[in-house]
XYZ file of C-alpha atoms in Angstrom:
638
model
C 0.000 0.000 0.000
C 1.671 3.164 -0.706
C 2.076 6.182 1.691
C -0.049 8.431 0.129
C -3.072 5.970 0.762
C -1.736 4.922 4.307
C -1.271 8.251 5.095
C -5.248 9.176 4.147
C -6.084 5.677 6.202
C -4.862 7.325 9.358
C -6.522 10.428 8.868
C -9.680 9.512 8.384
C -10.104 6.671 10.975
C -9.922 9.102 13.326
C -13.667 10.425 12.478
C -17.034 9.320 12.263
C -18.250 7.507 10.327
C -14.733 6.047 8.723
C -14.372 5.023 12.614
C -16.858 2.150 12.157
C -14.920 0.521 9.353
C -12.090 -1.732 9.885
C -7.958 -0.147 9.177
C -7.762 -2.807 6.300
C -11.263 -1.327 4.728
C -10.202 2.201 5.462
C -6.604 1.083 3.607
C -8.955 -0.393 0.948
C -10.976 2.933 0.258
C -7.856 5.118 0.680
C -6.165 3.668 -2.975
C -8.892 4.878 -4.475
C -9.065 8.753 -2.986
C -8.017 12.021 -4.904
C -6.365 14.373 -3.477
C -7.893 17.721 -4.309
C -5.811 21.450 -3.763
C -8.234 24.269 -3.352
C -6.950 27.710 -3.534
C -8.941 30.204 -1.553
C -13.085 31.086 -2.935
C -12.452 27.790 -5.102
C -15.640 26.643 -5.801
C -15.708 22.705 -6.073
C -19.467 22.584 -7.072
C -22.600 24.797 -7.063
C -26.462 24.604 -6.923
C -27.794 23.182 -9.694
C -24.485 21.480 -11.265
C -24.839 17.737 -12.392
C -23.380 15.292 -9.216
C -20.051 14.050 -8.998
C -19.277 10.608 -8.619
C -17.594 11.153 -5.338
C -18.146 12.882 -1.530
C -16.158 14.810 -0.064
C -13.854 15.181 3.589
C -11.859 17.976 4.512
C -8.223 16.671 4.623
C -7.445 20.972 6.241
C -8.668 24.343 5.478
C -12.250 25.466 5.905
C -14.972 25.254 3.220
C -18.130 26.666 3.043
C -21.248 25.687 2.499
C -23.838 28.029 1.205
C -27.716 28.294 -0.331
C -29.134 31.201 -2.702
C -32.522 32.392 -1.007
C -34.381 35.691 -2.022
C -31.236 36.593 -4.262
C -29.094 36.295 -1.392
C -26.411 33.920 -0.171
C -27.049 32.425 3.577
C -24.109 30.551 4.549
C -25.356 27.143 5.918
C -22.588 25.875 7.237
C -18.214 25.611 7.932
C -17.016 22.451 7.432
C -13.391 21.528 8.902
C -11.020 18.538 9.370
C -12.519 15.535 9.290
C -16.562 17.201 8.233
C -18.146 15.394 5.326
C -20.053 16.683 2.924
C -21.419 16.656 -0.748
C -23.414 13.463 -0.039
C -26.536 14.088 -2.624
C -25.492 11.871 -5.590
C -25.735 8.420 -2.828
C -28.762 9.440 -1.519
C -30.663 11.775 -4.471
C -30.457 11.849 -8.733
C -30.768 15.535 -8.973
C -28.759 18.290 -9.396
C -26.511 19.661 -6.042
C -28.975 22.190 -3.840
C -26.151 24.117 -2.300
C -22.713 25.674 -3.202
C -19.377 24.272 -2.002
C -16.463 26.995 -1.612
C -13.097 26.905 -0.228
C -13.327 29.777 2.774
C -9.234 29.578 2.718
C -6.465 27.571 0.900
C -8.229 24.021 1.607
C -7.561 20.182 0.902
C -10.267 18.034 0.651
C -10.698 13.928 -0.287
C -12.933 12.899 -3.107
C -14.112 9.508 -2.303
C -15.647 7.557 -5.162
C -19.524 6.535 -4.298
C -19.306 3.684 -6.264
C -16.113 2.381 -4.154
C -17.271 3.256 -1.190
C -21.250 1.748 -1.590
C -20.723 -1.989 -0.591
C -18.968 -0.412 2.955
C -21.782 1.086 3.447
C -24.607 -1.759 2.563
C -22.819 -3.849 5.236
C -22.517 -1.391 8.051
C -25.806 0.328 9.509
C -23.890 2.550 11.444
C -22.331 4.424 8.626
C -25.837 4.323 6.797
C -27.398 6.019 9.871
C -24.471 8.887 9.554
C -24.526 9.548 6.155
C -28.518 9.525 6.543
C -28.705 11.689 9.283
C -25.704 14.239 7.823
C -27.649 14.055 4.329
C -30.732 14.699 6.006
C -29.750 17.901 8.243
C -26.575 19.303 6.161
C -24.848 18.631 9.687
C -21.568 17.419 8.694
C -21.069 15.744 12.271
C -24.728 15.044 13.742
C -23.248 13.586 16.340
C -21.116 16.532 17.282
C -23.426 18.498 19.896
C -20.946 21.168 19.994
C -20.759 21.834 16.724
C -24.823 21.604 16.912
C -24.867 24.575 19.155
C -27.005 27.415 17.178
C -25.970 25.872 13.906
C -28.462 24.255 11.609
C -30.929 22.044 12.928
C -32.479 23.367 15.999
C -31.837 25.135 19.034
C -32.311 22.142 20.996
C -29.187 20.029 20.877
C -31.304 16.976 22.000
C -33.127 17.261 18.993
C -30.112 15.632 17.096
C -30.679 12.033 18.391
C -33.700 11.802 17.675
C -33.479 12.488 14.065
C -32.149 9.089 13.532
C -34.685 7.214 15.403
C -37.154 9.616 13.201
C -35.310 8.612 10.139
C -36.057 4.536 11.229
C -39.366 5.280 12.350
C -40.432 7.455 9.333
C -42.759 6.090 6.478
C -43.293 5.532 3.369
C -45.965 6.738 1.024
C -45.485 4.734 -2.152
C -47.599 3.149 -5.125
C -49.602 0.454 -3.712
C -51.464 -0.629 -6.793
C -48.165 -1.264 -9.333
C -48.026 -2.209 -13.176
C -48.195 -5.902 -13.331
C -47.163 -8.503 -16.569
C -46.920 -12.078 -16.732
C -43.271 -13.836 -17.856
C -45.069 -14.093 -21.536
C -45.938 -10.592 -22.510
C -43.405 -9.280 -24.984
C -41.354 -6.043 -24.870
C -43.679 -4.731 -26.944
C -46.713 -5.229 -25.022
C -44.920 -4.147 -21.763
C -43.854 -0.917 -23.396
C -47.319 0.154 -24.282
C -48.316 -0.514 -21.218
C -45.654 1.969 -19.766
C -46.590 4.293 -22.102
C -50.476 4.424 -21.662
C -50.528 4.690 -17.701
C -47.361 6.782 -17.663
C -45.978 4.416 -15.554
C -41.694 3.814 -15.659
C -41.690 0.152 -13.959
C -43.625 -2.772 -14.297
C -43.578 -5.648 -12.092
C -43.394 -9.567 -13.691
C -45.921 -11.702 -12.146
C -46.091 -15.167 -11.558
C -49.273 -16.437 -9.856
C -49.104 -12.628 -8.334
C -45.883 -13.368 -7.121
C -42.732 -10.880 -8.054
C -40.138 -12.512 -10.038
C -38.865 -9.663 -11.975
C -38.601 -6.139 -13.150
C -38.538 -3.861 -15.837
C -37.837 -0.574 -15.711
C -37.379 2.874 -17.872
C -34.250 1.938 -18.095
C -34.340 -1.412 -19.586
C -35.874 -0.161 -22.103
C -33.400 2.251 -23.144
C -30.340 0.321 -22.661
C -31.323 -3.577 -23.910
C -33.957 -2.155 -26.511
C -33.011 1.574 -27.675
C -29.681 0.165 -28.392
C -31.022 -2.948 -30.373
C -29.839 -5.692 -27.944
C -32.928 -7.210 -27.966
C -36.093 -7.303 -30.657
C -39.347 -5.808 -29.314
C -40.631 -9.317 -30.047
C -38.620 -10.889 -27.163
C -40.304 -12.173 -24.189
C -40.658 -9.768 -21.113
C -38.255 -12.247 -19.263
C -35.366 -11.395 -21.316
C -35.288 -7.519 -20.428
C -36.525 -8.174 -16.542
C -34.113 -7.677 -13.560
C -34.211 -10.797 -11.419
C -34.475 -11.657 -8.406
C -36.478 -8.848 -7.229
C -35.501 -7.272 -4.054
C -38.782 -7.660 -1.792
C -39.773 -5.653 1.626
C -42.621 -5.576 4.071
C -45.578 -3.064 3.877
C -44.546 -0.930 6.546
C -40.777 -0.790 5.976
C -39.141 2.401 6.853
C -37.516 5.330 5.101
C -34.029 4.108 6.746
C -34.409 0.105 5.710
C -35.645 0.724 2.328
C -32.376 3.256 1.682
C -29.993 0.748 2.645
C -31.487 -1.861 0.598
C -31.442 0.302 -2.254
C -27.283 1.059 -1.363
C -27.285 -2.580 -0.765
C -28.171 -4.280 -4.006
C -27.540 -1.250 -6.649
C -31.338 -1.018 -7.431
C -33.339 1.889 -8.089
C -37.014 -0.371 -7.087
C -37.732 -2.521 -4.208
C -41.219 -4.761 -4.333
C -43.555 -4.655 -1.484
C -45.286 -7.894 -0.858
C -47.594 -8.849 1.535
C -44.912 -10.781 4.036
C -41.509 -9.380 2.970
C -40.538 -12.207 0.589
C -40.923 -13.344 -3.301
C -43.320 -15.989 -2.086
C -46.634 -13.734 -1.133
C -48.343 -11.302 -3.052
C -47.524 -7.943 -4.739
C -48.572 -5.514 -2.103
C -47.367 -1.824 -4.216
C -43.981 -0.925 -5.634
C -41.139 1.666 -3.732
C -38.966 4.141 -5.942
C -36.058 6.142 -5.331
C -38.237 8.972 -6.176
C -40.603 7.710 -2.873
C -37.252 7.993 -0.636
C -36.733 11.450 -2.152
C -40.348 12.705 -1.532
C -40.032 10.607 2.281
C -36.548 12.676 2.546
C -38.554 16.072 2.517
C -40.923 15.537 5.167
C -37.830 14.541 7.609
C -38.005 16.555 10.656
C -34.718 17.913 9.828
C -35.391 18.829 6.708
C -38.524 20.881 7.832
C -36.473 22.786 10.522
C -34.395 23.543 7.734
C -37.207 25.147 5.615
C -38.640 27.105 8.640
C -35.466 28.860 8.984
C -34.794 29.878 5.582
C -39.024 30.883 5.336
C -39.819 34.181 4.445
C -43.388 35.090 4.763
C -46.551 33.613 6.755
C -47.405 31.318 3.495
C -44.377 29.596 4.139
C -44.661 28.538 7.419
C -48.680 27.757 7.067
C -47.426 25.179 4.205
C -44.632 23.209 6.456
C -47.355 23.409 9.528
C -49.691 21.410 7.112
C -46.609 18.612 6.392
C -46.324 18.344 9.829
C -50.069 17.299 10.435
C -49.207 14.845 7.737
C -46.491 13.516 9.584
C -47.832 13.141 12.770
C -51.077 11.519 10.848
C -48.147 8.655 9.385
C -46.305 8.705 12.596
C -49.581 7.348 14.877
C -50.429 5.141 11.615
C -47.141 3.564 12.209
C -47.973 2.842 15.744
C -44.479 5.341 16.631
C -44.711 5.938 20.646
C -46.835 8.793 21.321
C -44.136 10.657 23.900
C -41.424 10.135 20.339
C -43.847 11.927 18.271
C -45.003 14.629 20.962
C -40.838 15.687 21.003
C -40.628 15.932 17.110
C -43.999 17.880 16.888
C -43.042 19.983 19.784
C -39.818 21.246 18.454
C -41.253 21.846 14.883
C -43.998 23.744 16.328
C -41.003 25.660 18.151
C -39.212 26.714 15.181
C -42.335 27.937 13.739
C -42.882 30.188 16.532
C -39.347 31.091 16.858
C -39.327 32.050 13.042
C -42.415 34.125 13.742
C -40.934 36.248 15.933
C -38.234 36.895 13.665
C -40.011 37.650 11.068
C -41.262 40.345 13.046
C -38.210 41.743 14.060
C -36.920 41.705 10.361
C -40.358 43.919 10.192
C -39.645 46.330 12.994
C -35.860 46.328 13.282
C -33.673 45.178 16.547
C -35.740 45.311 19.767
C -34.596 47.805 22.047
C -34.212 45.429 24.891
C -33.548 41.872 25.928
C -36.604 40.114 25.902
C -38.214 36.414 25.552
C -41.286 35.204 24.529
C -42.547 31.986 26.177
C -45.352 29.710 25.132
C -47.622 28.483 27.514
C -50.641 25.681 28.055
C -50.134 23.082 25.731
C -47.453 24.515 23.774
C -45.122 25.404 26.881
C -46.018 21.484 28.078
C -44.798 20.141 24.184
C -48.302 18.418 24.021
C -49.150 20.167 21.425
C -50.264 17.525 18.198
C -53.255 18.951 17.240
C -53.760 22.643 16.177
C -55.206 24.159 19.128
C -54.829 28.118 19.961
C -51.656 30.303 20.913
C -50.849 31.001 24.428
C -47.738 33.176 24.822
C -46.699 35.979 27.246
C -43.790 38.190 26.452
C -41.012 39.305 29.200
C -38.586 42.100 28.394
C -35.538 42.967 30.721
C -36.440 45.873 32.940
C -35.828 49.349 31.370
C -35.261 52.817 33.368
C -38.893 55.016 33.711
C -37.978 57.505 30.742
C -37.565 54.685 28.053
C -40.374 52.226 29.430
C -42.949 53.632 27.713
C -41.547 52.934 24.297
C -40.119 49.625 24.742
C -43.644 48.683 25.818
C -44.720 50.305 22.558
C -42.360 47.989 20.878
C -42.717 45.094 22.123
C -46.501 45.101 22.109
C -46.497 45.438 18.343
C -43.885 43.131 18.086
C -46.719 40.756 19.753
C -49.242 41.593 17.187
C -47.499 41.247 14.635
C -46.061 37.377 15.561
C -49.540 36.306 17.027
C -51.293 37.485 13.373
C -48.819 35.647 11.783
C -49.213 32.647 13.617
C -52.890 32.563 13.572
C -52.257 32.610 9.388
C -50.008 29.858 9.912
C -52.978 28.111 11.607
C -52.848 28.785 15.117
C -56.256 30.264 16.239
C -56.063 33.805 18.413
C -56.232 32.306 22.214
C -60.085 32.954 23.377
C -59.195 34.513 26.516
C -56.581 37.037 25.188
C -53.416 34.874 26.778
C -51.118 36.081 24.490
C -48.058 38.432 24.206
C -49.795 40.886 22.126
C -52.398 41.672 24.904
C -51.160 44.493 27.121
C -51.688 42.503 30.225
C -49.328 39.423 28.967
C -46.554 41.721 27.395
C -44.367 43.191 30.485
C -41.186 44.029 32.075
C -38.881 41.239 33.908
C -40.261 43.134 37.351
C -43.937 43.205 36.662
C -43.796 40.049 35.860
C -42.124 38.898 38.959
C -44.916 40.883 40.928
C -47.551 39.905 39.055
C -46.635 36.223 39.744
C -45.691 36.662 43.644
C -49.664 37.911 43.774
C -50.440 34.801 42.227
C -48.977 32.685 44.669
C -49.164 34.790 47.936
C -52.499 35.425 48.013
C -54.915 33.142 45.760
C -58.263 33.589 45.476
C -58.302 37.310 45.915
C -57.994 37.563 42.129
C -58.163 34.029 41.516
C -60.273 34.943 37.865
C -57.471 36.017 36.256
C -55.085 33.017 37.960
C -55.102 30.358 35.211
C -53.065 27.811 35.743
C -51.030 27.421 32.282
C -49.146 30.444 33.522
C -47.068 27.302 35.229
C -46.298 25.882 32.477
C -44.223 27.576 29.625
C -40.929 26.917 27.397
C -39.079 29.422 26.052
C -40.265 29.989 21.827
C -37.241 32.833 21.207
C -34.850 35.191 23.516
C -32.844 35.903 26.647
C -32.595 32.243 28.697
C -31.685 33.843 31.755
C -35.391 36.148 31.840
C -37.116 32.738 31.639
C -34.643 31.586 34.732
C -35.307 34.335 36.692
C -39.252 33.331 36.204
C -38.486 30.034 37.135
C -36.586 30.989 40.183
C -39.235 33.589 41.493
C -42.167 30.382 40.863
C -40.122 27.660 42.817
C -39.316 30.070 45.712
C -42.832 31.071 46.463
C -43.828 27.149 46.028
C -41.348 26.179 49.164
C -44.463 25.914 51.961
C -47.043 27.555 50.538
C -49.762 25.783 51.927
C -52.375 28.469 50.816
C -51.073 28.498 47.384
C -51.357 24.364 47.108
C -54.784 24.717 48.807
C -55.789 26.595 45.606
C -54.170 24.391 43.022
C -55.173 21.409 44.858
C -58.981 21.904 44.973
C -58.644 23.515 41.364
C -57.082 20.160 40.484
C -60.358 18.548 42.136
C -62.615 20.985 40.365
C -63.342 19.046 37.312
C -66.163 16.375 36.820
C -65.625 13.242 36.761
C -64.919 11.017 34.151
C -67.333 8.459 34.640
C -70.527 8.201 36.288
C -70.909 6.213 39.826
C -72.145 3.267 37.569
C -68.888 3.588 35.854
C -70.627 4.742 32.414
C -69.046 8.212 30.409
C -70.460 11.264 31.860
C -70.964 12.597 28.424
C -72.028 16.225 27.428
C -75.777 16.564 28.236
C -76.525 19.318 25.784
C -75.231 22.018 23.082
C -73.754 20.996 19.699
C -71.607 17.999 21.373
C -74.425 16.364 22.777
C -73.729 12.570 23.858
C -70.113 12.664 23.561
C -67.484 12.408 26.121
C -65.164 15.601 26.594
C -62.054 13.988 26.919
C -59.677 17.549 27.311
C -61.964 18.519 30.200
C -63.015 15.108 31.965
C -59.925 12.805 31.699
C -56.363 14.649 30.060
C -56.606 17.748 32.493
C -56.935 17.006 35.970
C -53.744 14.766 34.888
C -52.414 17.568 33.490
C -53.260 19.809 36.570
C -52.017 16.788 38.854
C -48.572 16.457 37.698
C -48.522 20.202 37.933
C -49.317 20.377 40.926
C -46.675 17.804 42.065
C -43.878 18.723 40.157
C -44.394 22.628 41.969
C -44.559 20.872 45.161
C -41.501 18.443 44.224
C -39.466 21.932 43.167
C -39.073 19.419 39.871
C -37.694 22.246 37.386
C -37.558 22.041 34.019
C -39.484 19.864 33.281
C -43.068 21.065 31.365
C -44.287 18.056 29.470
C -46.937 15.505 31.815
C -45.549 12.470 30.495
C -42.160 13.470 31.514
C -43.567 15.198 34.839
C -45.319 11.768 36.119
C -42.008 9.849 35.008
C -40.029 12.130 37.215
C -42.191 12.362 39.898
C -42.024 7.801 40.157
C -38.622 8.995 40.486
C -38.986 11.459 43.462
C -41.813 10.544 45.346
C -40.719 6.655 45.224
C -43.507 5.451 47.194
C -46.583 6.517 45.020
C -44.434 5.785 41.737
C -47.051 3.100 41.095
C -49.649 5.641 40.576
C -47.555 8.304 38.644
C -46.355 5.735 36.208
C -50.056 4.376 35.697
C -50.951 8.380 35.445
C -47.795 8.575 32.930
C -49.342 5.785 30.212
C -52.804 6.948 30.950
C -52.080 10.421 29.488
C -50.454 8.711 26.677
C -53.590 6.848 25.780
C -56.114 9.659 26.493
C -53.860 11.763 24.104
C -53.539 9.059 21.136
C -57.790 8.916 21.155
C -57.691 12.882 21.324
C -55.325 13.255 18.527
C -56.734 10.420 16.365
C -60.266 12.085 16.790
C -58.786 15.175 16.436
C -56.863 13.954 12.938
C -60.316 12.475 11.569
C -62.789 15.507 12.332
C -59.382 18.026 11.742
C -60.393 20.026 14.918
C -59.113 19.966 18.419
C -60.121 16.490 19.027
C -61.828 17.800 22.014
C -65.066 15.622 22.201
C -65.024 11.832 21.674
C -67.983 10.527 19.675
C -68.308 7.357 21.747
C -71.005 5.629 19.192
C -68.129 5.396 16.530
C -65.961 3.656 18.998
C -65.011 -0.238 18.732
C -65.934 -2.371 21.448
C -62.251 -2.604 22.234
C -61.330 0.833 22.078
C -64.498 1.888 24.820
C -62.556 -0.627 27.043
C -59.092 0.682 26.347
C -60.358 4.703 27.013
C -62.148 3.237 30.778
C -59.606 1.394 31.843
C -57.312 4.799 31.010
C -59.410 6.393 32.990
C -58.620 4.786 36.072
C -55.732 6.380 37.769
C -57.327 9.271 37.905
C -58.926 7.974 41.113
C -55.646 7.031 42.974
C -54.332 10.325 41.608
C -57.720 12.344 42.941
C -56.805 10.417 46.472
C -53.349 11.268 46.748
C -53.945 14.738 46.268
C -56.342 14.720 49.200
C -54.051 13.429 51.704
C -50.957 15.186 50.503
C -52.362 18.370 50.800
C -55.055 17.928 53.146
C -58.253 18.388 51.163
C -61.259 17.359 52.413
C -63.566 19.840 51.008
C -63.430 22.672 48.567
C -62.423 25.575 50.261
């Protein structure tokens, strides 16, 4: 092996994903590198050129990588030693979407695709990191330093999760293919094509897949006169076919694809050539599949310019959530993708408005609350926000309020365009009452939580629970601080909460039947939001205040820490913890079918099963109604 190549060996075993391979495959790869000198603003390929045969690593140097939006050039990202990137010709056929240019005197590796393939086909764990760096530009996703701020989201957690997304994710494909029996000729087959526009057609025996033939037979055995159009079909076909199950994922179906050189995998009804044609998967499905990646829509938020925009990716994201709980994915998985696209829309909201009304004159943050602040947010239900901005002296107070209260107008009319209604009861940063200094705020919650029940109407209890959309972390702290210090012993204050906790009706009637609505447009069905998902909502509230559990917003996660915390009731908080998970799937699902808030539950459309499923959900409520009695005393409402 000669230097050169050894030399390249050692260099990149040091970084993912060459780290996965063995030195003898790395030393195997490495003969087959170029060594490319870039002299400062080189560019080594731009949007819209035809795709090389090779990716790329920088060997030293910086180079950037940049997109054209609105006529100007937004820098995406810097990649240095050891960052990959150019990876669209293994995973896409068109043209490059972004610009590669040397930021300084650079050396990069060109590593031949078609060398490099069979590595990948037999190693999952270099699939998953090309996937994932393909899928967010990242050219480490596994680097959450280099994360910080950079493409994907503000959230470094977010990164794992892409992967398991990518696994998860589904595919929509054509589940009624072209079929031909083994004694159709060319001809036949190629009118076939032609009539239903089709470019594949799958070769049937008994309904079972033993062949192929696509566009591109055609052009290269009969365009160039190999074969007569009077041959038999089984002359052109590809054979064996590769064959999958009907619910394979975006990730599986990719590395087959790598795996076997094919540009078609057949779906049949168990996996195998021996069952029935079930629909046919392109590389134009794992395209399409590629867009709607969570990544990918982050991506698109950021570089969004007007309300259209944002409405368009808020629609692809009701589409994937629809797939996601089709697939059966966990509930609590597709709550934390949801939660941090909804995020970014909100986040790019509020810049938008900025980029309106120029730089706010003052540190500020704007927090969701309710649903949104908790990350339970599936459905599209309406905006709760307040706004916080650092405290200002007397002389300039009255125009940062100005400010920031139309900077709250405009973000909450953009967001209701995008499709989140205007919140009922005015709980939003563009009301004068919600948009504050740091110190007003502070007062307004020690009142709150001092004395209750003096002006207990305007105490609503999402104020509690709220995650920061856009700004200043440490104003959201300093919230956070001032709630957890007036928690320590406040019995009057847990008094309040408690029997507000207790409030609600319950669930089921004292022959265990629904209590269902009674009257008014939702007559004889079962308010699910009300009766069952918020006293466990307002529960693990309540006991995450009284735990001083910070942090931590979402009721699923709240219940999980408080088994954690309050080890001798875990029992009931982990019962409470899969309970909410069911009572949200039904909401959501309902929610999905009617496309509303899935508030009410039409029982009568319910299968037998399912009736069972949403009682026996029901049932740690009572445990949880009990411990909140004897843990904070409550007998009767006071």
């Amino acid at each position: 092996m000669n230097s050169i190549a050894e030399h390249i060996a050692d260099f990149l075993k040091e970084y993912p994903p060459f780290n996965h391979l063995t030195f003898q495959e790395l030393s195997e790869i490495a003969t087959s590198i170029r060594v490319v000198n870039l002299e400062k603003h080189k560019i080594l390929f731009q949007i819209n050129d035809a795709l090389h045969d090779s990716f790329y690593v920088v060997a030293s140097g910086v180079i950037n990588l940049s997109v054209i939006a609105d006529a100007e050039e937004t820098l995406l990202n810097k990649c240095h030693d050891g960052d990959i990137f150019g990876l669209r010709p293994f995973f896409a056929k068109n043209n490059y979407m972004m610009t590669a240019k040397a930021r300084e005197e650079s050396i990069v590796y060109a590593i031949p695709i078609a060398t490099f393939r069979p590595f990948v086909a037999n190693n999952s764990e270099v699939l998953n990191f090309l996937l994932e760096s393909f899928a967010t530009n990242t050219p480490n996703p596994k680097d959450k330093e280099n994360l910080r701020g950079k493409l994907i989201s503000d959230n470094v957690y977010y990164s794992d999760q892409q992967s398991e997304m990518q696994y998860f994710q589904s595919l929509n494909y054509n589940n009624s293919p072209l079929k031909t029996t083994i004694t159709s000729t060319v001809l036949e087959v190629a009118q076939l094509m032609t009539e239903t526009i089709m470019n594949n057609v799958i070769v049937c025996d008994n309904n079972m897949p033993i062949g192929i033939v696509t566009d591109s037979d055609m052009r290269s055995k009969i365009a160039t006169g190999r074969f007569p159009l009077t041959a038999s079909v089984d002359k052109i076909m590809s054979s064996p076919v590769i064959t999958v199950q009907e619910n394979v994922s975006l990730a599986e179906a990719q590395l087959l694809m790598i795996k076997h050189n094919m540009t078609h995998l057949c779906v049949t009804q168990d996996g195998t050539n021996k069952s029935a044609v079930k629909g046919i998967i392109s590389e134009r499905d794992l395209i399409i599949a590629q867009a709607s990646n969570p990544g990918v829509l982050i991506k698109e938020i950021k570089r969004s310019q007007t309300p259209k925009d944002l409405k368009q990716i808020r629609e692809r994201l009701a589409d994937l959530i629809q797939n996601s709980i089709h697939k059966n994915i966990p509930l609590s998985h597709i709550n934390n993708i949801a939660s941090e696209i909804n995020m970014a829309l909100i986040k790019r909201s509020v810049e938008l408005s900025i980029l309106e009304l120029g730089s706010p004159p003052a540190r500020f943050a704007w927090l969701s609350i309710g649903s949104q602040g908790r990350k339970e947010q599936l459905l599209p239900t309406d905006q709760d926000s307040i706004l916080i901005f650092e405290d200002v002296t007397p002389d300039k107070y009255r125009d940062v309020k100005d400010y920031f209260l139309k900077l709250g107008k405009k973000t909450t009319a953009t967001l209701e365009k995008i499709g989140y209604e205007l919140c009922p009861n005015g709980h939003m940063g563009s009301n004068m009452l919600w948009c504050k200094s740091l110190t007003d705020w502070v007062k307004q919650y020690n009142s709150w939580m001092n004395t209750p029940g003096e002006n207990s109407n305007d105490l609503s209890s999402i104020f509690f629970d709220y995650e920061i959309a856009f700004g200043e972390q440490k104003i959201e702290e300093a919230i956070t601080n001032t709630v957890f210090k007036n928690a320590k012993n406040n019995t009057l204050f847990f008094d309040f909460l408690g029997n507000d906790a207790l409030r609600k009706n319950a669930p089921l009637t004292f022959f265990k039947n629904f209590n269902v609505e009674e009257e008014g447009p939702n007559k004889n069905k079962f308010d699910i939001k009300t009766r069952a998902l918020m006293p466990l909502i307002d529960g693990a509230r309540l006991f995450a205040l009284n735990y001083n559990i910070k942090g931590i917003n979402n009721t699923y996660q709240r219940f999980k820490q408080l088994a954690i915390t309050d080890v001798k009731n875990s029992e009931i908080y982990l019962n409470c913890a899969e309970a909410f998970l069911v009572l949200s799937k039904f909401r959501t699902i309902e929610g999905l079918k009617n496309d509303d808030s899935g508030q009410f539950i039409n029982l009568n459309e319910l299968s037998k099963i399912d009736r069972e499923k949403l009682k026996s959900a029901l049932a740690p409520m009572k445990e949880l109604e009990e411990l909140i009695k004897s843990k904070f005393q409550l007998t009767q409402f006071s």
